[in-house]
Each structure stands twice: as structure tokens, then as C-alpha cells.
mmCIF file of C-alpha atoms in Angstrom:
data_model
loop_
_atom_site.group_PDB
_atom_site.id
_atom_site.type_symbol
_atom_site.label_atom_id
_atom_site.label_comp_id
_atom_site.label_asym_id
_atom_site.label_seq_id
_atom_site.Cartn_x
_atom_site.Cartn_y
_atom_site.Cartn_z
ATOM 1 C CA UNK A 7 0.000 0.000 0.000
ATOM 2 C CA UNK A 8 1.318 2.997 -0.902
ATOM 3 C CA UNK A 9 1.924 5.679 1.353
ATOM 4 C CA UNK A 10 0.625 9.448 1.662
ATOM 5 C CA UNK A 11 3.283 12.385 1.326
ATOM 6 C CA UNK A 12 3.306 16.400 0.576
ATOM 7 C CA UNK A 13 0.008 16.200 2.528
ATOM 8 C CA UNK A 14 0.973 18.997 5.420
ATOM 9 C CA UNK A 15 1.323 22.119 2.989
ATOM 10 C CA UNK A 16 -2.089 21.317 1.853
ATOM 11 C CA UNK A 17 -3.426 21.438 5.421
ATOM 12 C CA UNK A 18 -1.376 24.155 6.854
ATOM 13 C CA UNK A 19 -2.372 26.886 3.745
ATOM 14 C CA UNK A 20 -4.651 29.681 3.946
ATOM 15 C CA UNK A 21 -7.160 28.714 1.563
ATOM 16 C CA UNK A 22 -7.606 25.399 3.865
ATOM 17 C CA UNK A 23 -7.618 27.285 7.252
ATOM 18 C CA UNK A 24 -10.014 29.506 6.137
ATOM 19 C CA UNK A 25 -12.502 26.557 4.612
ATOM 20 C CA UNK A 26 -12.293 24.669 7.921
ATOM 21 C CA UNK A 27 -13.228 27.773 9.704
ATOM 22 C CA UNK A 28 -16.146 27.756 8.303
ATOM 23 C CA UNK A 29 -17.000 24.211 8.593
ATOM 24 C CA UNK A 30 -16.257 24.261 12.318
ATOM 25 C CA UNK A 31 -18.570 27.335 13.012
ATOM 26 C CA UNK A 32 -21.345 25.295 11.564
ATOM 27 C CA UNK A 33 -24.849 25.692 13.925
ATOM 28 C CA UNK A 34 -22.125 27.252 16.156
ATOM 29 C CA UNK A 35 -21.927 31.136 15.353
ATOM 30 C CA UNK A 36 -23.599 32.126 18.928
ATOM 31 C CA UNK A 37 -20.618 30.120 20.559
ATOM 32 C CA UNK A 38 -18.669 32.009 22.745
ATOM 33 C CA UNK A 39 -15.371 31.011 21.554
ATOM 34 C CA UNK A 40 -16.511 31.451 17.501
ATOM 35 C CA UNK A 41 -17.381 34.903 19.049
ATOM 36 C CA UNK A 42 -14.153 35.531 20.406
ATOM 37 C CA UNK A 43 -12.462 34.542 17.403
ATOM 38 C CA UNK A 44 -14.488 36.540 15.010
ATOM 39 C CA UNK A 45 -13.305 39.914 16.846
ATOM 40 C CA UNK A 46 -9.641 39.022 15.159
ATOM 41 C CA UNK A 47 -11.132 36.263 12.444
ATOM 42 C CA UNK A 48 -8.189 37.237 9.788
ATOM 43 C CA UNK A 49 -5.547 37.957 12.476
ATOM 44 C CA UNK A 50 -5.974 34.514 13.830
ATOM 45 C CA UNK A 51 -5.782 32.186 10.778
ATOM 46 C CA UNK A 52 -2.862 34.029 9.463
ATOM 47 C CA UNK A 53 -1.574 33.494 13.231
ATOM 48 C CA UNK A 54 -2.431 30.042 13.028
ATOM 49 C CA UNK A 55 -0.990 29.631 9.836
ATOM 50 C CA UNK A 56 2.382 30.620 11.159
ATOM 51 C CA UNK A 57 2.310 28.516 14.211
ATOM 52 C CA UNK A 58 1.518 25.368 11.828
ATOM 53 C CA UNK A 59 4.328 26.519 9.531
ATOM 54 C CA UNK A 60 6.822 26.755 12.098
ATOM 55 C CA UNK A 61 5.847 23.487 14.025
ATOM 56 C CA UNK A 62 5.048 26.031 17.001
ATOM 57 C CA UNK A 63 1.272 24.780 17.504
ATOM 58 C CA UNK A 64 0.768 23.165 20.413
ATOM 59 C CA UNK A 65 -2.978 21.436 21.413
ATOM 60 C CA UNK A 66 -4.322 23.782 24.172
ATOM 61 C CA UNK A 67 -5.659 22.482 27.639
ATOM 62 C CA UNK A 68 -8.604 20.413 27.619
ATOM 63 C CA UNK A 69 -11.805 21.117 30.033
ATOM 64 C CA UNK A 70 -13.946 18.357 30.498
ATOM 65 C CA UNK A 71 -17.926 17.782 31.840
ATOM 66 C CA UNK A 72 -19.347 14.449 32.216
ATOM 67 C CA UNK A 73 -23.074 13.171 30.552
ATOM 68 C CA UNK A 74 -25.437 10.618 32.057
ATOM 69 C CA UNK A 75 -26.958 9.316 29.171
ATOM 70 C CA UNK A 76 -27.037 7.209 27.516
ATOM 71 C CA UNK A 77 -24.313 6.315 29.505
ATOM 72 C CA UNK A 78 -21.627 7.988 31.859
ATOM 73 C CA UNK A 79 -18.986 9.289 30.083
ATOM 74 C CA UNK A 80 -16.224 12.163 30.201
ATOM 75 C CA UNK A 81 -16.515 14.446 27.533
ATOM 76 C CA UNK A 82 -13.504 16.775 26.515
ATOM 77 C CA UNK A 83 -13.806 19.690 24.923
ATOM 78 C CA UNK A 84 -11.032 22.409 23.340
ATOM 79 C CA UNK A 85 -11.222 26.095 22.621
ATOM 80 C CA UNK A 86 -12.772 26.741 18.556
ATOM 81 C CA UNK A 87 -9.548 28.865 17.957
ATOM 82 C CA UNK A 88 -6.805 27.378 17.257
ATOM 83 C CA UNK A 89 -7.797 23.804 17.564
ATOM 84 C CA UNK A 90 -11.263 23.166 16.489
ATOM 85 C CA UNK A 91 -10.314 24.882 13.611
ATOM 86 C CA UNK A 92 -6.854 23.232 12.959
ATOM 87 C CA UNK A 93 -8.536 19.676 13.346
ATOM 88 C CA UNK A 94 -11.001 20.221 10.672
ATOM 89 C CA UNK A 95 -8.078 21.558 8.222
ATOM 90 C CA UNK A 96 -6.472 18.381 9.024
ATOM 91 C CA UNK A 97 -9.639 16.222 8.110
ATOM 92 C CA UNK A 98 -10.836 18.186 5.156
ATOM 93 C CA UNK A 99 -7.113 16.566 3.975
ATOM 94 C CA UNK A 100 -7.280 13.148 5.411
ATOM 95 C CA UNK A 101 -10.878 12.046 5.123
ATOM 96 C CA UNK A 102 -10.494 10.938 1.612
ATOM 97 C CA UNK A 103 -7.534 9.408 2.304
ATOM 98 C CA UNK A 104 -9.083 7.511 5.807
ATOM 99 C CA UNK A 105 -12.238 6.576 4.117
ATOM 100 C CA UNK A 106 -10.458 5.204 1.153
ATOM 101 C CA UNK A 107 -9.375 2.460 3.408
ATOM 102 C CA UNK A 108 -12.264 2.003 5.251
ATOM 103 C CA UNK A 109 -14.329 -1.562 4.165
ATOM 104 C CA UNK A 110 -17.630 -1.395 3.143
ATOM 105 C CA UNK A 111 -18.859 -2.450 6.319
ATOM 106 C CA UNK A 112 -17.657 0.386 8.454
ATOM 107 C CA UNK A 113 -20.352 2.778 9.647
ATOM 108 C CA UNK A 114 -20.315 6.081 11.636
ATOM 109 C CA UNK A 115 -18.476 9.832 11.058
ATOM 110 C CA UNK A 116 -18.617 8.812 7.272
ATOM 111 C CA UNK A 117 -20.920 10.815 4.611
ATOM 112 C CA UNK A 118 -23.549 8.357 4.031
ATOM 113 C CA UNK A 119 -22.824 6.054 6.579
ATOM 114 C CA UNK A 120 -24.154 6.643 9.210
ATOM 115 C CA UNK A 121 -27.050 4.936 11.449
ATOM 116 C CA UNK A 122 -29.493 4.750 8.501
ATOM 117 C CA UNK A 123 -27.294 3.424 6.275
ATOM 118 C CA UNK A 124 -26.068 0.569 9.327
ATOM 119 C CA UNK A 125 -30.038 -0.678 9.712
ATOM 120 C CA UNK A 126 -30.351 -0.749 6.124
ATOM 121 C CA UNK A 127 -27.034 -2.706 5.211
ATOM 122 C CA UNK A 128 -28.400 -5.455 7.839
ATOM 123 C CA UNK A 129 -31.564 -5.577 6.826
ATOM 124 C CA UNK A 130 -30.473 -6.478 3.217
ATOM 125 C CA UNK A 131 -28.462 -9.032 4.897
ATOM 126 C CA UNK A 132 -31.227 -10.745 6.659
ATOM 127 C CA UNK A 133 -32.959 -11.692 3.408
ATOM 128 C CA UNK A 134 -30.597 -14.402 3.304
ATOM 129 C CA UNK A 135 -32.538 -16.634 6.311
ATOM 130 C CA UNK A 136 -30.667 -19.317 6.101
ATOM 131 C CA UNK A 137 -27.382 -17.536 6.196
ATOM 132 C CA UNK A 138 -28.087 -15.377 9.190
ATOM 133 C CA UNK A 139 -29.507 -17.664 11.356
ATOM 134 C CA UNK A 140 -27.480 -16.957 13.926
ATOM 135 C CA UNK A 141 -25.742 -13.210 15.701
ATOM 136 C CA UNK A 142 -22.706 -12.531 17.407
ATOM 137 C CA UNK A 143 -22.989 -9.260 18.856
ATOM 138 C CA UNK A 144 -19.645 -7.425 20.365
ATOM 139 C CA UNK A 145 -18.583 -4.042 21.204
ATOM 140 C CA UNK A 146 -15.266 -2.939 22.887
ATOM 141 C CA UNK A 147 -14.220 -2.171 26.652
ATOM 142 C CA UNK A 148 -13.710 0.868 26.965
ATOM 143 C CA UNK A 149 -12.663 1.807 23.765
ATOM 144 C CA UNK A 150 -11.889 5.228 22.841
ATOM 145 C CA UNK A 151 -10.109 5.086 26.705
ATOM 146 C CA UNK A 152 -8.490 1.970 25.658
ATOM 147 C CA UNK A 153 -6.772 3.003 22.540
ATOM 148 C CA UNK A 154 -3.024 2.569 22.900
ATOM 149 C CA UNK A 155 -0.981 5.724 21.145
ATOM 150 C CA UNK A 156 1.775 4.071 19.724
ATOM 151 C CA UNK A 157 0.086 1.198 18.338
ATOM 152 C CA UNK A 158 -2.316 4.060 16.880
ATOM 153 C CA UNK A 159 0.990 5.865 16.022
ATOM 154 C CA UNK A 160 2.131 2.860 14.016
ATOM 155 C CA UNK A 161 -1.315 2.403 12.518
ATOM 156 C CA UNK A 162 -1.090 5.737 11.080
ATOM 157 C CA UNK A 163 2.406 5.238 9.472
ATOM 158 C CA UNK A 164 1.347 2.771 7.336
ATOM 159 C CA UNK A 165 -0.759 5.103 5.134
ATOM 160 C CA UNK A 166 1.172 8.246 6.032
ATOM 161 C CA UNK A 167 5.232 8.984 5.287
ATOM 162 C CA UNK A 168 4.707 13.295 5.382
ATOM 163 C CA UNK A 169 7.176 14.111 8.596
ATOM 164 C CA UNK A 170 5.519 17.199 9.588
ATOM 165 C CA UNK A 171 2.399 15.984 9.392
ATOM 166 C CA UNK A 172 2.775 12.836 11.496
ATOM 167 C CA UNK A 173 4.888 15.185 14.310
ATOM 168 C CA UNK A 174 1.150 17.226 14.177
ATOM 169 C CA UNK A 175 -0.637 14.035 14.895
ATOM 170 C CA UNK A 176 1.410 12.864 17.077
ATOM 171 C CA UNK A 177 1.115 15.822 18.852
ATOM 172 C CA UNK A 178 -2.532 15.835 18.831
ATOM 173 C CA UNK A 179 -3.011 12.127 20.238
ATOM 174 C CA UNK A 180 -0.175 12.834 22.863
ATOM 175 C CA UNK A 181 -2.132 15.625 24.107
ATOM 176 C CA UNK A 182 -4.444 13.430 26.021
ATOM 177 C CA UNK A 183 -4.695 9.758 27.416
ATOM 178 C CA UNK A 184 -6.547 7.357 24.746
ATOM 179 C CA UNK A 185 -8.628 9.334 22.798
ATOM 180 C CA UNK A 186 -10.759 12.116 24.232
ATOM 181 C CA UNK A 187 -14.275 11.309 23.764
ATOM 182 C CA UNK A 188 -15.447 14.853 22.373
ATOM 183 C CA UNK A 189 -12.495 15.549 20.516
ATOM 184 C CA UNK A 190 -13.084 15.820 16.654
ATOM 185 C CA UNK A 191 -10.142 14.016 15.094
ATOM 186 C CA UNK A 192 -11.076 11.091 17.841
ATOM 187 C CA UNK A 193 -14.150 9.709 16.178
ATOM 188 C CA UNK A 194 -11.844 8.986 13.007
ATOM 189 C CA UNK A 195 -8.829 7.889 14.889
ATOM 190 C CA UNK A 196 -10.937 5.659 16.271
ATOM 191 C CA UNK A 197 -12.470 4.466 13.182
ATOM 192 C CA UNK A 198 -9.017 3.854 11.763
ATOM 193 C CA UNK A 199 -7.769 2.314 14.441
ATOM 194 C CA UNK A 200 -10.145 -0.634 13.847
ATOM 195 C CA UNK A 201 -9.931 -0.190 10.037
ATOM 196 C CA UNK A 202 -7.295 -3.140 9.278
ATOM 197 C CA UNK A 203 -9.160 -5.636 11.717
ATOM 198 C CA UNK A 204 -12.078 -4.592 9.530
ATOM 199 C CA UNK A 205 -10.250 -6.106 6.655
ATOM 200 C CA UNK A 206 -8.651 -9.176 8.522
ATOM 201 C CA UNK A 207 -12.536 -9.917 9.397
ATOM 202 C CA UNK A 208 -13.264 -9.703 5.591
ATOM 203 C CA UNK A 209 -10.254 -10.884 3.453
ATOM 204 C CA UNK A 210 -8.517 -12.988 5.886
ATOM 205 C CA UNK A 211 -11.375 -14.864 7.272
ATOM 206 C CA UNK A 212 -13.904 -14.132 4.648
ATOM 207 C CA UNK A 213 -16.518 -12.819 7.199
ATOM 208 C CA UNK A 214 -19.546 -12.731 4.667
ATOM 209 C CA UNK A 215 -21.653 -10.631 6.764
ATOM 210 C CA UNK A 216 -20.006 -8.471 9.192
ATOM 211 C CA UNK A 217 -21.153 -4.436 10.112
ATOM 212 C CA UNK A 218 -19.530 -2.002 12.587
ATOM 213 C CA UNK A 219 -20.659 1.190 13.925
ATOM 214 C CA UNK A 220 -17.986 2.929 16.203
ATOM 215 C CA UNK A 221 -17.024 -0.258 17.948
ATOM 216 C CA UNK A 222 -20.579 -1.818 18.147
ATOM 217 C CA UNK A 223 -19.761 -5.039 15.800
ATOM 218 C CA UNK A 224 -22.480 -7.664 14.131
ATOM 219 C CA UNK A 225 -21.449 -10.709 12.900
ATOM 220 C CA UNK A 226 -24.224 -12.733 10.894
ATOM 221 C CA UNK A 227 -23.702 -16.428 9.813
ATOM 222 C CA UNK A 228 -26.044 -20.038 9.767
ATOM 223 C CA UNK A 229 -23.253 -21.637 12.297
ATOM 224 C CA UNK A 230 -23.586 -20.773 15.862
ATOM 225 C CA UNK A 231 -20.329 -23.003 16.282
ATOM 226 C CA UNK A 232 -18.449 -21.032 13.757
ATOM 227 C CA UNK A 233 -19.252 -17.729 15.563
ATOM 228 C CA UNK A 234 -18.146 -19.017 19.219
ATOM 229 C CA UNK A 235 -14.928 -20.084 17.064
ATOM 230 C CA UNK A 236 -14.481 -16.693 15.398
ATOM 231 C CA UNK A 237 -15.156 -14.808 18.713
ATOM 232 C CA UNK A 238 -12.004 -16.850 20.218
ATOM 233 C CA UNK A 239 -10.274 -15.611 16.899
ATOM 234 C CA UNK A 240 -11.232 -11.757 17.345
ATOM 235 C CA UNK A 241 -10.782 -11.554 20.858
ATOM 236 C CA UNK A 242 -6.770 -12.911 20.122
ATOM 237 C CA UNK A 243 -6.459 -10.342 17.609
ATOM 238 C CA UNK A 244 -7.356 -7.139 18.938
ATOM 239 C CA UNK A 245 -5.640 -8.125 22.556
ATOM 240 C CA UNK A 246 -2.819 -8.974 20.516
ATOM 241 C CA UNK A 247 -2.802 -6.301 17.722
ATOM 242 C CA UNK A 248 -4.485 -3.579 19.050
ATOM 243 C CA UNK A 249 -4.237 -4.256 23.230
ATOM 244 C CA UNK A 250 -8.411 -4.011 23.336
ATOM 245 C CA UNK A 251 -10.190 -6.332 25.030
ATOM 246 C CA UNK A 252 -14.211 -7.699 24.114
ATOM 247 C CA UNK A 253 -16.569 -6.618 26.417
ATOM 248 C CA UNK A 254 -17.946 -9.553 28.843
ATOM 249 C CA UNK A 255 -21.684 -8.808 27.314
ATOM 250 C CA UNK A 256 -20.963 -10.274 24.093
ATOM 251 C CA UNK A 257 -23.938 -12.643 22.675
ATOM 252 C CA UNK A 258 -24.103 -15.370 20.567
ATOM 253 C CA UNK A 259 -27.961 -15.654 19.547
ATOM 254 C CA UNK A 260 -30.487 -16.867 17.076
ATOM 255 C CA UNK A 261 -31.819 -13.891 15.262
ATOM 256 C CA UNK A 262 -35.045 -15.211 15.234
ATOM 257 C CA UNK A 263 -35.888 -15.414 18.645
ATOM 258 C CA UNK A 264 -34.845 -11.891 19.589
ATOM 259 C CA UNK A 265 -34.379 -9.732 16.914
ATOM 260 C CA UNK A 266 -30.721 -7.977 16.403
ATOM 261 C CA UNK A 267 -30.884 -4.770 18.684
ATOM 262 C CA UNK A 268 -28.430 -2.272 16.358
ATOM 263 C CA UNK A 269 -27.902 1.430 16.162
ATOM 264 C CA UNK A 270 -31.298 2.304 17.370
ATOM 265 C CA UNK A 271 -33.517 -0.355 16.275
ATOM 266 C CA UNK A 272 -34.126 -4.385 16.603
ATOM 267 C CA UNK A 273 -34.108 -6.016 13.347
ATOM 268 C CA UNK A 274 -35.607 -8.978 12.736
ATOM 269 C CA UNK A 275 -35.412 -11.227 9.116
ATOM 270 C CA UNK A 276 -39.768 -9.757 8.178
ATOM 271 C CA UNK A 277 -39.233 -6.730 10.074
ATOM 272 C CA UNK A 278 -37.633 -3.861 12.417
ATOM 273 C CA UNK A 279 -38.901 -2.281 15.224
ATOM 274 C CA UNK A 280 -37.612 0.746 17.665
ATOM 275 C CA UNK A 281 -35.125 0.220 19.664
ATOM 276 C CA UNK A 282 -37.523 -0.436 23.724
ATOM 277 C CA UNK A 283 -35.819 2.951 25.020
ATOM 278 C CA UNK A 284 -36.217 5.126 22.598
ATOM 279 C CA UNK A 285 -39.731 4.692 22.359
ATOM 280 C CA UNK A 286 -40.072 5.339 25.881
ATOM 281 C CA UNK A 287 -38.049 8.292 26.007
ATOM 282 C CA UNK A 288 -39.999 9.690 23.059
ATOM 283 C CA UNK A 289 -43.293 8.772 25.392
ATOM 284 C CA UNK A 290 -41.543 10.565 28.225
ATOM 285 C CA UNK A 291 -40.918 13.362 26.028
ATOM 286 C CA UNK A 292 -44.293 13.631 24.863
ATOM 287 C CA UNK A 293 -45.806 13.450 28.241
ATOM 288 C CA UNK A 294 -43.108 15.376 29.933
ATOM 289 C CA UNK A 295 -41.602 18.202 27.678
ATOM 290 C CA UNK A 296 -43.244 18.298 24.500
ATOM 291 C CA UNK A 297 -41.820 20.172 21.601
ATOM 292 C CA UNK A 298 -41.735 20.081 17.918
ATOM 293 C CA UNK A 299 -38.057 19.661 17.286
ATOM 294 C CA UNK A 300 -37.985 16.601 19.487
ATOM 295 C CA UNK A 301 -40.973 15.217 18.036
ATOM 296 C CA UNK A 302 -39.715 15.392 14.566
ATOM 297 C CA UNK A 303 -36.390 14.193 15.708
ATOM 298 C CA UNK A 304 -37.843 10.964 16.753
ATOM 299 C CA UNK A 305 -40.349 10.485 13.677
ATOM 300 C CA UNK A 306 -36.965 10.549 11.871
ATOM 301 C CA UNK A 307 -36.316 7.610 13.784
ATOM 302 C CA UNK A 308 -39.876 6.000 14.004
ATOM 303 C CA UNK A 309 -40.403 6.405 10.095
ATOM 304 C CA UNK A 310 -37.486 4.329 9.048
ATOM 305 C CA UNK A 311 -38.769 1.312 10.362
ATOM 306 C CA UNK A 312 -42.248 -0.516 10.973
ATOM 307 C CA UNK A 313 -43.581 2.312 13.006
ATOM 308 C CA UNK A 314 -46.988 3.089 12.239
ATOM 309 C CA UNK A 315 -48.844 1.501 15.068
ATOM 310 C CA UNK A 316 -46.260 3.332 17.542
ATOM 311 C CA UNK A 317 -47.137 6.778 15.843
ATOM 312 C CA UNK A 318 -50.771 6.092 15.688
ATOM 313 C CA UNK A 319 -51.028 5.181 19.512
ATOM 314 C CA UNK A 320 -48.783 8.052 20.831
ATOM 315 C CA UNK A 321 -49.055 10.644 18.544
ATOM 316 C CA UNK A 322 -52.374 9.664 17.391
ATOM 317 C CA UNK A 323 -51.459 10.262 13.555
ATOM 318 C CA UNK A 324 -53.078 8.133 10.746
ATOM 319 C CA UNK A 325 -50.847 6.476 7.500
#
């Protein structure tokens, strides 16, 4: 595979700065810190500019806040100017080069794949009955925690050979432990970082039906033995490869008994359903604060599956 080069003057240039600016103030103008760096906008991407240039750019300290739901986590967050800014210059370069690589199967902080696009790809799958008879469902401990730097590091050098562009990234995962869960360039770190398992799965074992989103994996086949086999298989490789470790609450199930419960929803081989808690937290929203963008932000959800008993009963509306 041949590797990337003359990729850091492409980031580091005006034009770039400036276009990733205004990608990163998206939905964001009444931000304090796109606020702040509006009162100097030009002064600060020239600024910028020069820091990147002279390998002076340093990540700035992180704050961090935790969320509840839908499960505790840490969230880190940096200031909009420099770094928000300098990590979308560095993906409006690399994301064609990242999702080049990327199999088929990979799902999540890619243009068209996202959740959607994850039901749909396993719904075609289940028209083949007697080949998805059986589900092994797996998702990572801890993973964006859990991701080790230099074997990231390594990862990275396989596709990249620009210098100045790896001492950036390096810089950038260095800056905090694993990868920060809020942080832009995490989400496709992360999805790199799992990116050559991805194609071990498919051209080394020939994994015929296999879909990750994040780190939320689906394995389909018509052999519960060969899963349990295959599980022993993937667990080796990415405690060997990649120092993660499977969470305990993997499954091995038939699909037919429970349905496949997947980025939002529970697919079954005639039909798919809503995921249990997202129907009741659209109840509870209904009942509890009721407001239009919420309940179009769950018919999103309802209407791309079998739904229209569920919207009849709580929203009373008729198809």
C-alpha cells in the first residue's frame, strides 16, 4: 500500500484554514469562543498559519464535563480557535484518504454512513434466512479510553510517510490519554484504528456478513459453532494487535428469537422495530416536555422502520 506524502502544505495553507473555519462554526456562530475569534477572524488564521508553519502549535488544555446518558462518560472539549479549527483543516485533507481504506462495512463519522445506512445494510443481509440464522454481537471495553498511542501511532504510518504531518498528529493524540471522547479528530482515529481488523474480518477470514458502527460489531452467519470459534479468533487479535479487550456482554444468539438490537432499532429477518428505550423516552418526552423539534427528531427515527402503530397510539397520527 502505498503511502501518503506532501500532505501537510495542503493542510497548513490559507485557503484550507479559512474553509475549515467555516466548517467548524457550523450551527455554532452564537458560541462564545466562535465569538471571540471573530473579533480578530483574519488575524488569527494568518496566526495560526504561522504557528503550523513553524511546528510552534501546540494542542491547548482540555476542560472536560461528564453526561449521564445514555451512559456515563467524560466528555472533553477544546477552545474553537486554534484547535477546532486546525482539526477540521487536518480532516478536510485526510478524510479521503481515511475513508479510502475504510471496508464497506464500516459505519459512523462517514458521509452516508451513518445509522441509517447501518439498519439498512443489515436488513439487506437478513434476506438471506438461512445464512443469518445466527448473531454474534460485540462491542469494545472501553474503547476510545483503551486506545493505545503508539500502536495508533504505528497504525497511522502505514498510510502516512509526510514528517511534519505525522509530528502534528502525534502531537494531537499525545495531548491526552486514549482518545478524548469529544475531541473531533477522535471519532476517526478511532475508526481507523479498527480499520485493518475490519479487513482481517473480511479478506482474511472471509466474514460474509459483518457491520460495525464505532465499535458496536455484528457478525451474521447459519453456524452458531463457527461464531463461538471466530469470537475466540477476534478476541486474540485485537488483545494482541491492538491491546483491546471484548466486552464480557458479548452474545451469541439466534436472530429469530430476539431480533438484532443495532444502532437504534431491533431487526428482525420480516421486520424492524424501535429500539424499547427510545420509544419510551420519546413517550416521556411527549408526556413530559413536548416540543416540535424533538418530536420530529424521533419520527426521523420512528419512520425508518415498521412504526406506524407506535405513531398512531402516541401521537395519534393516521398512514
Amino acid at each position: 500500500m502505498k503511502r501518503k506524502t506532501n500532505l501537510y502544505g495542503k493542510i497548513i495553507c490559507l485557503e484550507n484554514l479559512k474553509l475549515a473555519d467555516s466548517i467548524a462554526r457550523k450551527g455554532k456562530s452564537k458560541q462564545y469562543g466562535v465569538i471571540e475569534h471573530d473579533k480578530n477572524r483574519d488575524e488569527n488564521i494568518l496566526k495560526l498559519h504561522e504557528q503550523l508553519k513553524n511546528m510552534t502549535y501546540k494542542t491547548s488544555t482540555y476542560t472536560t464535563f461528564k453526561i449521564f446518558e445514555p451512559k456515563e462518560r467524560v466528555i472533553y472539549r477544546l477552545p474553537y480557535f486554534p484547535d477546532r479549527i486546525t482539526h477540521h483543516a487536518v480532516m478536510n485533507i485526510l478524510q479521503p484518504i481515511f475513508v479510502s481504506i475504510f471496508t464497506s462495512d464500516t459505519y459512523s463519522c462517514i458521509k452516508g454512513r451513518g445509522i441509517h445506512a447501518a439498519s439498512y445494510a443489515v436488513r439487506e443481509a437478513l434476506k438471506d434466512i438461512n445464512g443469518t440464522q445466527f448473531c454474534l454481537k460485540l462491542d469494545i471495553k472501553k474503547f476510545y479510553p483503551s486506545i493505545d498511542h503508539d500502536v495508533l501511532k504505528n497504525l497511522i504510518r502505514r498510510k502516512i510517510k509526510d514528517t511534519s504531518l505525522l509530528y502534528l498528529l502525534d502531537g494531537i493524540i499525545d495531548s491526552a490519554g486514549g482518545l478524548p471522547i469529544g475531541n473531533y479528530l477522535s471519532q476517526y482515529f478511532a475508526n481507523f484504528y479498527l480499520t485493518y481488523f475490519d479487513h482481517w474480518l473480511k479478506e482474511v477470514k472471509h466474514v460474509k456478513y459483518y457491520f460495525r458502527y464505532a465499535d458496536d460489531m455484528i457478525i451474521l452467519s447459519e453456524d452458531k459453532q463457527y461464531l463461538h470459534k471466530l469470537l475466540s479468533e477476534i478476541k486474540s487479535y485485537l488483545l494482541e494487535k491492538l491491546k483491546l479487550t471484548v466486552k464480557q456482554n458479548y452474545q451469541i444468539f439466534p436472530v429469530k428469537a430476539r431480533g438484532i438490537d443495532f444502532v437504534g432499532y431491533r431487526v428482525y429477518h420480516t421486520h424492524t422495530l424501535l429500539r424499547k428505550s427510545i420509544k419510551k423516552n420519546f413517550a416521556r418526552m411527549l408526556k413530559n416536555n413536548k416540543n416540535k423539534a424533538s418530536i420530529a427528531s424521533y419520527k426521523g427515527w420512528a419512520l425508518h422502520c415498521n412504526s406506524k402503530h407506535l405513531l398512531k397510539k402516541i401521537l395519534d397520527e393516521k398512514f
